[in-house]
Amino acid sequence: MIKHDSVAHPELLDARDTIVSELGKNGVAILPPLDIELSSQLLLSLGFYAQCCVLDPWYNKGVGGVRDDYDDYVPHLLMCVAPLSDHVFLWGFPEIVARFVRILPEPLTLKCWLTWFYKNSPSRIRGWRSAQMTCLHLTTPNAVMHVENFLNDVQREKMEQGKLLYIPGPPSVIEESLLCGFVGRNEQTGHPSQKPLSVIEKTLLMATARGELAIDLMSGSGTTGEACVANERYAILCDISEEYTRIAEKRLGVARVDLDESILSLVNSREHRLPQSTVSLPEAHPRPAAPHLRGRRDQLELKIR
Ligand SMILES: C[S@@+](CC[C@H](N)C(=O)[O-])C[C@H]1O[C@@H](n2cnc3c(N)ncnc32)[C@H](O)[C@@H]1O
């Protein structure tokens, strides 16, 4: 049975405070390499709750996949993160993720089928339909949609005045080139399956306001972290791989948090948990928004359910 500690376990409190202090210093906390099953359990035990969770596993198609059981594994991943956030963005190939739409774990439901379309796919020779990836946008009933992040100045003004009759939604097709060859050279980190920053950024802006939290527990090169920092959101990142954790540390200029081994056995036992309402994020983000995104600083505080 899970105990919501009335006298909180000191190790849990220490670990939670270490992560919050890291967010206050860097805007991003990178956890040591952990399997997502353990990292999600850790964040649950520490009482974290995010507005947005990115879930970008790799599959046997393309780079990196090593499993035969994706039909069982992906729903399991969704169950790991479902209690942790209001919006979940599940990435994958259309023909694979389509299978999961009908078996989503509660309280998640499908908000939107998003498509990332790229014209520069090297595999187009084998079939032009492989020039796209799917992102299932899943939400809980409480999730807030941040359409205000996608309005132009005129629309924003009208919305502030309550005169915007038709509210244009965020895009459901995102057209951006793949990072390969010379495309996005400055952004490439050496991770074999890195998503472009501009793609992750669009999903992040659908789901979060400034100062809110996103988590990515299969974070690879840390794209979600960079998108968060550039837009004054907070991010908690983790990846199972030591090599990719190092890549993310270098990319973001942030060292991983030092967690005591004992915390992991405590979390593994699943017996103790801090209540989810206890974590308060720092008031002021430590890193200013990226210059090309300054417009977003005037983001309206409007939230659309
Ligand atoms: C498609 S890549 C993510 C790429 C990332 N979105 C980016 O832009 O760099 C999938 C990542 O999941 C990580 N991974 C695979 N199995 C994992 C597991 N069980 N727990 C945590 N991470 C895992 C891999 O190491 C890999 O970096």
Coordinates of C-alpha atoms and ligand atoms in Angstrom, one line a residue:
M1 CA 0.0 0.0 0.0
I2 CA 1.2 3.5 -0.8
K3 CA 1.6 5.8 2.2
H4 CA 1.2 9.5 1.8
D5 CA 3.6 10.4 4.5
S6 CA 2.3 12.7 7.2
V7 CA 5.8 12.9 8.5
A8 CA 7.6 13.0 5.2
H9 CA 10.6 10.7 4.6
P10 CA 13.7 13.0 4.8
E11 CA 15.4 11.4 1.8
L12 CA 12.3 12.1 -0.3
L13 CA 12.3 15.7 0.8
D14 CA 16.0 16.1 0.2
A15 CA 15.7 14.7 -3.3
R16 CA 12.7 16.9 -4.1
D17 CA 14.5 20.0 -2.8
T18 CA 17.6 19.2 -4.8
I19 CA 15.6 18.9 -8.1
V20 CA 13.6 22.1 -7.3
S21 CA 16.8 24.0 -6.5
E22 CA 18.4 22.8 -9.8
L23 CA 15.3 24.1 -11.6
G24 CA 15.8 27.4 -9.8
K25 CA 19.4 27.6 -10.9
N26 CA 19.2 26.3 -14.5
G27 CA 15.6 26.0 -15.5
V28 CA 16.3 22.3 -16.2
A29 CA 17.1 19.3 -14.0
I30 CA 18.8 16.3 -15.6
L31 CA 18.4 13.1 -13.6
P32 CA 21.1 10.4 -13.6
P33 CA 20.4 7.7 -16.3
L34 CA 17.3 5.7 -15.3
D35 CA 14.8 3.5 -16.9
I36 CA 11.6 5.4 -17.4
E37 CA 9.8 3.0 -15.1
L38 CA 12.0 4.1 -12.3
S39 CA 12.2 7.8 -13.2
S40 CA 8.4 8.2 -13.5
Q41 CA 8.0 6.4 -10.1
L42 CA 10.7 8.7 -8.6
L43 CA 8.9 11.9 -9.8
L44 CA 5.6 10.5 -8.5
S45 CA 7.1 9.7 -5.1
L46 CA 8.6 13.2 -4.9
G47 CA 5.2 14.8 -5.6
F48 CA 6.0 16.3 -9.0
Y49 CA 3.1 17.0 -11.4
A50 CA 3.8 18.6 -14.8
Q51 CA 1.6 20.3 -17.3
C52 CA 3.3 18.5 -20.2
C53 CA 5.1 15.2 -20.8
V54 CA 7.0 14.3 -23.9
L55 CA 7.2 10.6 -24.7
D56 CA 9.5 9.9 -27.6
P57 CA 10.5 6.2 -27.5
W58 CA 12.3 4.6 -30.4
Y59 CA 10.8 1.8 -32.4
N60 CA 12.2 -1.1 -34.4
K61 CA 11.6 0.9 -37.5
G62 CA 14.3 3.5 -37.9
V63 CA 17.1 4.0 -35.4
G64 CA 17.6 2.4 -32.0
G65 CA 14.7 0.1 -31.4
V66 CA 15.6 -3.2 -29.8
R67 CA 12.2 -4.6 -28.6
D68 CA 9.7 -7.0 -30.1
D69 CA 6.9 -6.0 -27.8
Y70 CA 5.9 -2.4 -28.7
D71 CA 2.2 -3.3 -28.6
D72 CA 2.5 -4.0 -24.9
Y73 CA 5.3 -1.7 -24.1
V74 CA 4.0 1.6 -25.3
P75 CA 0.7 1.4 -23.4
H76 CA 2.9 0.5 -20.4
L77 CA 4.9 3.7 -21.0
L78 CA 1.7 5.7 -21.1
M79 CA 0.6 4.2 -17.8
C80 CA 3.9 5.3 -16.3
V81 CA 3.5 8.9 -17.2
A82 CA -0.3 9.3 -17.1
P83 CA -0.4 10.2 -13.4
L84 CA 2.4 12.8 -13.9
S85 CA 1.0 15.3 -16.3
D86 CA -2.0 17.0 -18.0
H87 CA -0.8 16.7 -21.6
V88 CA 1.2 13.8 -23.0
F89 CA 2.8 13.9 -26.5
L90 CA 3.4 10.4 -27.7
W91 CA 5.7 10.3 -30.8
G92 CA 5.9 7.5 -33.2
F93 CA 5.3 6.2 -36.7
P94 CA 1.7 6.5 -37.8
E95 CA 1.1 2.8 -38.4
I96 CA 2.5 2.0 -35.0
V97 CA 0.9 4.6 -32.7
A98 CA -2.5 4.2 -34.4
R99 CA -2.9 1.0 -32.5
F100 CA -2.8 2.8 -29.2
V101 CA -5.5 5.3 -29.8
R102 CA -8.2 2.9 -28.6
I103 CA -6.4 1.6 -25.5
L104 CA -5.3 4.8 -23.8
P105 CA -5.0 4.6 -20.0
E106 CA -7.3 6.7 -18.0
P107 CA -7.5 9.6 -17.5
L108 CA -5.9 10.3 -20.9
T109 CA -8.0 10.8 -24.1
L110 CA -7.0 11.8 -27.6
K111 CA -7.0 15.5 -28.1
C112 CA -5.5 15.6 -31.5
W113 CA -3.6 13.5 -34.0
L114 CA -0.6 15.7 -34.9
T115 CA 1.6 15.2 -37.9
W116 CA 5.2 16.3 -38.3
F117 CA 5.8 16.5 -42.1
Y118 CA 9.4 16.7 -43.4
K119 CA 10.4 17.0 -47.0
N120 CA 14.0 16.0 -46.7
S121 CA 13.5 12.3 -45.5
P122 CA 16.4 10.2 -46.8
S123 CA 14.0 7.2 -46.9
R124 CA 11.7 8.9 -49.4
I125 CA 13.3 6.8 -52.1
R126 CA 11.7 3.8 -50.4
G127 CA 8.3 5.4 -50.1
W128 CA 7.1 9.0 -50.0
R129 CA 4.7 8.2 -47.2
S130 CA 7.7 7.8 -44.8
A131 CA 8.1 11.6 -44.8
Q132 CA 6.0 12.0 -41.7
M133 CA 5.8 11.1 -38.0
T134 CA 2.8 11.2 -35.8
C135 CA 2.5 12.7 -32.4
L136 CA -0.6 11.8 -30.4
H137 CA -1.6 14.7 -28.2
L138 CA -3.3 13.1 -25.2
T139 CA -4.9 15.1 -22.4
T140 CA -6.6 14.7 -19.0
P141 CA -10.0 16.3 -18.5
N142 CA -8.2 19.2 -16.6
A143 CA -5.7 20.0 -19.3
V144 CA -5.5 23.6 -20.3
M145 CA -4.9 24.4 -24.0
H146 CA -2.7 27.4 -24.5
V147 CA -4.0 28.6 -27.9
E148 CA -3.0 32.1 -26.9
N149 CA 0.6 31.1 -27.8
F150 CA -0.4 30.8 -31.4
L151 CA -2.2 34.1 -31.9
N152 CA -0.8 37.0 -33.9
D153 CA -0.8 40.5 -32.3
V154 CA -4.1 41.5 -33.8
Q155 CA -5.8 38.3 -32.6
R156 CA -4.3 38.7 -29.1
E157 CA -5.6 42.2 -28.8
K158 CA -9.1 41.1 -29.9
M159 CA -9.0 38.2 -27.5
E160 CA -8.0 40.5 -24.6
Q161 CA -11.0 42.7 -25.5
G162 CA -13.2 39.6 -25.7
K163 CA -13.9 40.4 -29.4
L164 CA -12.2 37.3 -31.0
L165 CA -15.2 35.4 -32.2
Y166 CA -13.3 32.5 -33.9
I167 CA -10.3 31.2 -32.0
P168 CA -7.7 29.7 -34.4
G169 CA -6.2 26.6 -32.9
P170 CA -2.6 25.5 -32.9
P171 CA -1.4 23.7 -36.0
S172 CA -2.1 20.0 -36.3
V173 CA 0.5 19.6 -39.1
I174 CA 4.0 20.8 -38.3
E175 CA 6.2 21.2 -41.3
E176 CA 9.9 21.2 -40.5
S177 CA 12.9 19.5 -42.0
L178 CA 14.6 16.5 -40.4
L179 CA 17.9 17.2 -38.8
C180 CA 20.2 15.3 -41.2
G181 CA 23.2 16.1 -43.4
F182 CA 23.7 19.8 -43.5
V183 CA 20.1 20.6 -42.4
G184 CA 20.1 21.9 -38.8
R185 CA 23.9 21.4 -38.5
N186 CA 24.2 23.8 -35.6
E187 CA 21.5 22.0 -33.7
Q188 CA 22.7 18.4 -34.3
T189 CA 24.3 16.9 -31.2
G190 CA 25.2 13.4 -32.4
H191 CA 22.1 11.7 -31.0
P192 CA 20.9 9.5 -33.8
S193 CA 17.2 10.3 -33.4
Q194 CA 17.1 13.9 -32.3
K195 CA 13.9 15.9 -33.0
P196 CA 14.2 19.5 -34.2
L197 CA 13.8 22.1 -31.5
S198 CA 11.1 23.9 -33.5
V199 CA 8.9 20.8 -33.6
I200 CA 9.1 20.1 -29.9
E201 CA 8.7 23.8 -29.2
K202 CA 5.3 23.9 -30.9
T203 CA 3.9 21.0 -28.9
L204 CA 5.3 22.5 -25.7
L205 CA 3.6 25.8 -26.4
M206 CA 0.2 24.1 -26.9
A207 CA 0.4 22.7 -23.4
T208 CA 2.2 25.1 -21.1
A209 CA 2.3 28.7 -20.0
R210 CA 5.5 30.5 -18.9
G211 CA 6.9 29.1 -15.6
E212 CA 5.2 25.7 -16.0
L213 CA 6.8 22.3 -16.0
A214 CA 7.5 19.7 -18.7
I215 CA 9.0 16.3 -18.2
D216 CA 10.7 14.1 -20.7
L217 CA 11.9 10.7 -19.4
M218 CA 13.3 9.4 -22.7
S219 CA 14.9 12.7 -23.3
G220 CA 17.8 11.7 -25.6
S221 CA 19.8 14.8 -26.5
G222 CA 17.6 17.1 -24.3
T223 CA 15.5 18.8 -27.0
T224 CA 12.6 19.2 -24.6
G225 CA 15.0 20.9 -22.1
E226 CA 16.3 23.3 -24.7
A227 CA 12.7 24.2 -25.9
C228 CA 11.7 24.8 -22.2
V229 CA 14.7 27.0 -21.5
A230 CA 14.1 29.0 -24.7
N231 CA 10.5 29.7 -23.7
E232 CA 11.0 30.1 -19.9
R233 CA 9.4 26.8 -18.9
Y234 CA 11.0 24.3 -16.5
A235 CA 12.0 20.9 -17.5
I236 CA 12.9 17.6 -15.8
L237 CA 14.8 15.3 -18.1
C238 CA 16.0 11.7 -17.9
D239 CA 17.3 9.1 -20.3
I240 CA 18.4 5.5 -19.7
S241 CA 21.6 6.0 -21.6
E242 CA 24.8 7.4 -20.0
E243 CA 26.0 8.5 -23.4
Y244 CA 22.9 10.5 -24.2
T245 CA 22.7 11.9 -20.6
R246 CA 26.2 13.4 -21.3
I247 CA 25.1 14.8 -24.6
A248 CA 22.1 16.5 -22.9
E249 CA 24.4 17.9 -20.1
K250 CA 26.8 19.4 -22.7
R251 CA 24.0 20.8 -24.8
L252 CA 22.2 22.5 -21.9
G253 CA 25.3 23.4 -19.9
V254 CA 23.9 21.6 -16.9
A255 CA 25.3 18.8 -14.8
R256 CA 23.0 16.0 -13.7
V257 CA 21.6 16.1 -10.2
D258 CA 23.3 14.0 -7.7
L259 CA 20.7 11.7 -6.2
D260 CA 21.5 9.4 -3.3
E261 CA 21.3 5.7 -4.3
S262 CA 19.1 5.1 -1.2
I263 CA 16.4 7.2 -2.7
L264 CA 16.0 4.7 -5.6
S265 CA 15.4 1.7 -3.4
L266 CA 12.9 3.8 -1.4
V267 CA 11.1 4.7 -4.6
N268 CA 11.3 1.1 -5.9
S269 CA 9.5 -0.1 -2.9
R270 CA 6.7 2.2 -3.9
E271 CA 5.6 2.6 -0.3
H272 CA 6.2 6.2 0.4
R273 CA 5.0 9.2 -1.5
L274 CA 4.9 13.0 -1.0
P275 CA 1.6 14.5 -1.9
Q276 CA 1.5 15.9 -5.4
S277 CA 0.5 19.4 -4.2
T278 CA 3.7 20.0 -2.3
V279 CA 6.1 21.0 -5.0
S280 CA 6.3 24.7 -5.7
L281 CA 8.5 25.8 -8.6
P282 CA 10.7 28.9 -8.5
E283 CA 8.8 32.1 -9.1
A284 CA 11.3 33.6 -11.6
H285 CA 12.9 31.6 -14.4
P286 CA 16.7 31.8 -14.2
R287 CA 17.2 32.0 -18.0
P288 CA 15.7 34.7 -20.2
A289 CA 13.8 33.6 -23.2
A290 CA 15.8 33.1 -26.4
P291 CA 16.0 36.4 -28.4
H292 CA 14.0 35.1 -31.4
L293 CA 11.1 34.2 -29.0
R294 CA 11.0 37.5 -27.1
G295 CA 7.5 38.1 -28.4
R296 CA 6.3 35.3 -26.2
R297 CA 7.3 37.3 -23.1
D298 CA 4.0 39.2 -23.4
Q299 CA 2.1 36.0 -23.4
L300 CA -1.5 36.5 -22.3
E301 CA -2.5 34.8 -19.1
L302 CA -5.6 33.5 -20.9
K303 CA -6.2 29.8 -20.6
I304 CA -8.7 27.9 -22.7
R305 CA -10.1 24.6 -21.4
Ligands
LIG1 C1 13.8 8.8 -30.1 S1 15.0 9.0 -28.8 C2 14.5 10.5 -28.1 C3 15.1 11.7 -28.8 C4 14.8 13.0 -28.2 N1 13.4 13.4 -28.3 C5 15.7 14.1 -28.8 O1 15.1 15.0 -29.5 O2 16.9 14.0 -28.6 C6 14.5 7.8 -27.6 C7 15.4 7.8 -26.4 O3 14.8 7.0 -25.4 C8 15.8 6.4 -24.6 N2 15.3 5.2 -23.9 C9 15.1 4.0 -24.5 N3 14.6 3.2 -23.6 C10 14.5 3.8 -22.5 C11 14.0 3.5 -21.2 N4 13.5 2.3 -20.9 N5 14.0 4.5 -20.2 C12 14.4 5.7 -20.5 N6 14.9 6.1 -21.7 C13 14.9 5.2 -22.7 C14 17.0 6.2 -25.6 O4 18.2 6.1 -24.9 C15 16.8 7.4 -26.5 O5 17.7 8.4 -26.2

